[in-house]
Amino acid sequence: AQSVTQLDSHVSVSEGTPVLLRCNYSSSYSPSLFWYVQHPNKGLQLLLKYTSAATLVKGINGFEAEFKKSETSFHLTKPSAHMSDAAEYFCVVSDNFGNEKLTFGTGTRLTIIP
Amino acid sequence: KAGVTQTPRYLIKTRGQQVTLSCSPISGHRSVSWYQQTPGQGLQFLFEYFSETQRNKGNFPGRFSGRQFSNSRSEMNVSTLELGDSALYLCASSDRDRSGANEQFFGPGTRLTVL
């Protein structure tokens, strides 16, 4: 069975400061990992994905995440927060057996303080 | 390319009724997955269809069912609605292949309210 744990339900940062959203995963197999973002009243958008290539993954809008197998972590970071980053962020895991089932974390709501 | 579309966007039903939601995937995508999003349970996988066949199913009761047509459009049906079925239902499509997990593109969702 696979699962993800998002360690913070809510994160607040000031505009221009770094963002760190934490995620730990559990998987019996070599997983694929994703970060999705959901803005209010909008659908989910993929930020980035890890599929066993480079461990440091760069995504859209300046976000990146590092896959650390020894720590079973896949934390999302951004050097400088922007007001438009305010949204709900989901860490997601999928197995690699041609299975489209995604297992979502509980989400982290990111608030940006002007 | 047009994105994933879902109809209707909003729906209000009463307990005991049934409902059908529709999803049109991105052109060329043959895999369609459905998810339920609620404040209490978060995002949960319902099922996936590929080439008109259900390939995977989540832990939902049999009242939840779906199907996929030859043009890859998909519908999900919920019978005998309960108050707890109130949720945002999200559809996602992907260009499924067998080499690993693929990016899934999500629609805007259908907001179902059961009274």
Short mmCIF file of C-alpha atoms in Angstrom, two decimals:
data_model
loop_
_atom_site.label_atom_id
_atom_site.label_comp_id
_atom_site.label_asym_id
_atom_site.label_seq_id
_atom_site.Cartn_x
_atom_site.Cartn_y
_atom_site.Cartn_z
CA ALA A 1 0.00 0.00 0.00
CA GLN A 2 1.13 3.52 -0.64
CA SER A 3 0.46 6.71 1.26
CA VAL A 4 1.66 10.26 1.70
CA THR A 5 1.73 12.42 4.79
CA GLN A 6 1.74 16.18 4.51
CA LEU A 7 3.21 17.37 7.74
CA ASP A 8 1.58 20.80 7.84
CA SER A 9 -2.07 21.51 7.18
CA HIS A 10 -1.43 25.24 6.98
CA VAL A 11 1.69 27.28 6.20
CA SER A 12 1.93 31.07 6.24
CA VAL A 13 4.89 32.97 4.80
CA SER A 14 5.55 36.57 3.95
CA GLU A 15 5.74 37.62 0.33
CA GLY A 16 9.33 37.35 -0.91
CA THR A 17 10.40 34.76 1.68
CA PRO A 18 11.10 31.06 1.03
CA VAL A 19 8.38 28.44 0.95
CA LEU A 20 8.75 24.92 2.34
CA LEU A 21 5.89 22.42 2.18
CA ARG A 22 6.75 19.05 3.68
CA CYS A 23 5.74 15.61 2.44
CA ASN A 24 6.71 12.10 3.49
CA TYR A 25 5.70 9.06 1.50
CA SER A 26 5.33 5.36 2.02
CA SER A 27 5.41 2.89 -0.82
CA SER A 28 6.20 -0.77 -1.26
CA TYR A 29 7.61 -0.08 -4.68
CA SER A 30 9.62 2.60 -6.38
CA PRO A 31 7.00 5.31 -6.54
CA SER A 32 6.25 8.25 -8.75
CA LEU A 33 5.62 11.40 -6.77
CA PHE A 34 3.80 14.56 -7.71
CA TRP A 35 2.86 17.94 -6.36
CA TYR A 36 -0.45 19.40 -7.47
CA VAL A 37 -1.85 22.85 -6.70
CA GLN A 38 -5.50 23.80 -6.38
CA HIS A 39 -6.53 27.43 -6.47
CA PRO A 40 -9.95 28.35 -5.08
CA ASN A 41 -12.78 27.19 -7.32
CA LYS A 42 -10.35 25.80 -9.84
CA GLY A 43 -9.19 22.34 -10.82
CA LEU A 44 -5.92 20.70 -9.88
CA GLN A 45 -2.79 21.66 -11.75
CA LEU A 46 0.43 19.67 -11.84
CA LEU A 47 3.42 21.56 -10.43
CA LEU A 48 6.05 18.87 -10.88
CA LYS A 49 6.64 15.13 -10.88
CA TYR A 50 9.37 12.69 -9.94
CA THR A 51 9.64 9.42 -11.86
CA SER A 52 13.06 8.01 -10.84
CA ALA A 53 15.19 10.25 -13.02
CA ALA A 54 16.91 13.23 -11.39
CA THR A 55 16.21 13.51 -7.67
CA LEU A 56 15.91 17.30 -7.85
CA VAL A 57 12.84 18.13 -9.86
CA LYS A 58 12.03 21.57 -11.19
CA GLY A 59 8.45 22.54 -11.81
CA ILE A 60 6.40 25.47 -12.94
CA ASN A 61 6.29 28.91 -11.30
CA GLY A 62 9.71 28.51 -9.65
CA PHE A 63 8.82 25.49 -7.51
CA GLU A 64 11.11 22.53 -7.07
CA ALA A 65 11.20 19.38 -4.98
CA GLU A 66 13.89 16.94 -3.94
CA PHE A 67 13.33 13.21 -3.71
CA LYS A 68 15.21 11.77 -0.72
CA LYS A 69 14.84 8.01 -0.55
CA SER A 70 16.72 7.66 2.75
CA GLU A 71 14.28 10.07 4.39
CA THR A 72 11.24 9.01 2.33
CA SER A 73 10.60 12.69 1.73
CA PHE A 74 9.58 14.84 -1.21
CA HIS A 75 9.44 18.40 0.12
CA LEU A 76 8.32 21.28 -2.09
CA THR A 77 10.27 24.54 -2.04
CA LYS A 78 10.30 27.94 -3.66
CA PRO A 79 12.95 30.60 -3.00
CA SER A 80 10.61 33.58 -2.95
CA ALA A 81 6.87 33.48 -2.37
CA HIS A 82 4.47 35.48 -4.51
CA MET A 83 0.93 36.48 -3.64
CA SER A 84 -0.35 34.31 -6.49
CA ASP A 85 1.10 31.22 -4.76
CA ALA A 86 -1.70 31.26 -2.19
CA ALA A 87 -3.52 27.97 -2.75
CA GLU A 88 -3.92 24.38 -1.53
CA TYR A 89 -1.03 22.06 -2.34
CA PHE A 90 -1.25 18.29 -2.55
CA CYS A 91 1.54 15.76 -2.42
CA VAL A 92 0.59 12.69 -4.43
CA VAL A 93 2.02 9.21 -4.89
CA SER A 94 1.44 6.64 -7.59
CA ASP A 95 2.90 3.20 -8.14
CA ASN A 96 4.66 2.45 -11.41
CA PHE A 97 2.68 -0.48 -12.67
CA GLY A 98 0.69 1.29 -15.35
CA ASN A 99 -1.78 2.17 -12.64
CA GLU A 100 -3.38 5.57 -12.92
CA LYS A 101 -4.61 5.57 -9.33
CA LEU A 102 -3.26 8.58 -7.44
CA THR A 103 -3.11 8.65 -3.65
CA PHE A 104 -3.38 12.19 -2.33
CA GLY A 105 -2.10 13.71 0.87
CA THR A 106 -4.47 15.76 2.99
CA GLY A 107 -3.21 19.02 1.55
CA THR A 108 -1.36 22.09 2.82
CA ARG A 109 -3.01 25.47 2.60
CA LEU A 110 -0.41 28.11 1.80
CA THR A 111 -1.15 31.67 2.86
CA ILE A 112 1.01 34.56 1.68
CA ILE A 113 1.25 37.58 3.95
CA PRO A 114 1.68 40.89 2.09
CA LYS B 1 -6.07 21.49 -27.15
CA ALA B 2 -9.16 21.92 -25.07
CA GLY B 3 -8.83 20.81 -21.48
CA VAL B 4 -10.90 18.29 -19.55
CA THR B 5 -14.50 19.37 -19.38
CA GLN B 6 -17.09 18.31 -16.85
CA THR B 7 -20.81 18.82 -16.90
CA PRO B 8 -22.73 20.01 -15.10
CA ARG B 9 -20.59 22.26 -12.93
CA TYR B 10 -23.14 22.42 -10.12
CA LEU B 11 -25.91 20.05 -9.14
CA ILE B 12 -28.42 19.92 -6.32
CA LYS B 13 -30.24 16.68 -5.57
CA THR B 14 -32.24 15.21 -2.71
CA ARG B 15 -31.59 12.05 -0.76
CA GLY B 16 -32.60 8.89 -2.55
CA GLN B 17 -32.28 10.35 -6.02
CA GLN B 18 -29.65 9.32 -8.51
CA VAL B 19 -27.26 11.49 -10.49
CA THR B 20 -25.09 11.18 -13.60
CA LEU B 21 -21.98 13.28 -14.12
CA SER B 22 -20.17 13.61 -17.41
CA CYS B 23 -16.51 14.05 -18.31
CA SER B 24 -14.90 14.71 -21.68
CA PRO B 25 -11.15 14.04 -21.65
CA ILE B 26 -8.46 15.85 -23.57
CA SER B 27 -8.48 14.80 -27.19
CA GLY B 28 -6.37 11.67 -27.63
CA HIS B 29 -6.44 10.67 -23.96
CA ARG B 30 -7.93 7.25 -23.42
CA SER B 31 -7.68 7.03 -19.65
CA VAL B 32 -10.26 8.74 -17.45
CA SER B 33 -10.18 8.66 -13.66
CA TRP B 34 -12.69 9.96 -11.16
CA TYR B 35 -12.03 11.38 -7.70
CA GLN B 36 -14.21 12.58 -4.86
CA GLN B 37 -13.10 15.60 -2.82
CA THR B 38 -14.66 16.36 0.56
CA PRO B 39 -13.44 18.48 3.49
CA GLY B 40 -13.43 15.46 5.77
CA GLN B 41 -11.93 12.74 3.58
CA GLY B 42 -9.89 14.82 1.16
CA LEU B 43 -9.31 13.53 -2.35
CA GLN B 44 -10.17 9.89 -2.87
CA PHE B 45 -9.87 7.75 -5.97
CA LEU B 46 -13.14 6.35 -7.28
CA PHE B 47 -12.23 4.45 -10.44
CA GLU B 48 -10.33 4.54 -13.72
CA TYR B 49 -11.49 3.64 -17.18
CA PHE B 50 -9.30 2.89 -20.15
CA SER B 51 -10.57 1.86 -23.57
CA GLU B 52 -14.09 1.38 -22.18
CA THR B 53 -12.89 -0.98 -19.43
CA GLN B 54 -12.69 -0.30 -15.73
CA ARG B 55 -9.03 -0.82 -14.84
CA ASN B 56 -8.99 0.12 -11.19
CA LYS B 57 -11.48 0.82 -8.45
CA GLY B 58 -11.30 2.60 -5.11
CA ASN B 59 -13.06 1.75 -1.87
CA PHE B 60 -16.51 3.10 -2.57
CA PRO B 61 -19.85 1.30 -2.31
CA GLY B 62 -21.56 -0.16 -5.33
CA ARG B 63 -23.85 2.86 -5.53
CA PHE B 64 -20.98 4.52 -7.34
CA SER B 65 -20.52 3.30 -10.87
CA GLY B 66 -19.13 4.53 -14.12
CA ARG B 67 -18.67 3.80 -17.75
CA GLN B 68 -16.64 4.96 -20.71
CA PHE B 69 -17.71 5.31 -24.28
CA SER B 70 -15.82 4.57 -27.47
CA ASN B 71 -14.91 8.26 -27.84
CA SER B 72 -13.32 8.12 -24.33
CA ARG B 73 -15.99 10.29 -22.76
CA SER B 74 -16.93 8.99 -19.35
CA GLU B 75 -19.90 9.16 -17.04
CA MET B 76 -20.21 8.34 -13.40
CA ASN B 77 -23.47 7.53 -11.69
CA VAL B 78 -24.41 7.65 -8.05
CA SER B 79 -27.64 5.95 -7.07
CA THR B 80 -29.68 6.35 -3.91
CA LEU B 81 -27.92 9.54 -2.93
CA GLU B 82 -26.95 10.13 0.69
CA LEU B 83 -26.11 13.40 2.42
CA GLY B 84 -22.50 12.25 2.65
CA ASP B 85 -22.23 12.12 -1.13
CA SER B 86 -22.10 15.90 -1.21
CA ALA B 87 -18.68 16.63 -2.66
CA LEU B 88 -16.65 17.98 -5.52
CA TYR B 89 -16.27 15.24 -8.13
CA LEU B 90 -13.16 15.58 -10.23
CA CYS B 91 -12.39 13.89 -13.48
CA ALA B 92 -8.85 13.47 -14.80
CA SER B 93 -7.55 12.23 -18.12
CA SER B 94 -4.15 10.98 -19.16
CA ASP B 95 -2.30 9.60 -22.12
CA ARG B 96 -1.84 6.28 -20.39
CA ASP B 97 1.20 4.19 -21.17
CA ARG B 98 2.79 1.27 -19.40
CA SER B 99 6.15 2.80 -18.58
CA GLY B 100 5.13 4.53 -15.41
CA ALA B 101 2.80 7.05 -13.91
CA ASN B 102 1.55 9.71 -16.24
CA GLU B 103 0.50 13.26 -15.68
CA GLN B 104 -3.19 13.45 -15.13
CA PHE B 105 -5.03 16.55 -16.28
CA PHE B 106 -7.95 17.51 -14.09
CA GLY B 107 -11.22 19.11 -14.99
CA PRO B 108 -12.83 21.88 -12.92
CA GLY B 109 -15.13 19.42 -11.16
CA THR B 110 -18.82 19.02 -10.55
CA ARG B 111 -20.05 20.32 -7.20
CA LEU B 112 -22.82 17.98 -6.01
CA THR B 113 -25.00 19.01 -3.10
CA VAL B 114 -27.40 16.47 -1.61
CA LEU B 115 -30.23 17.88 0.49
#
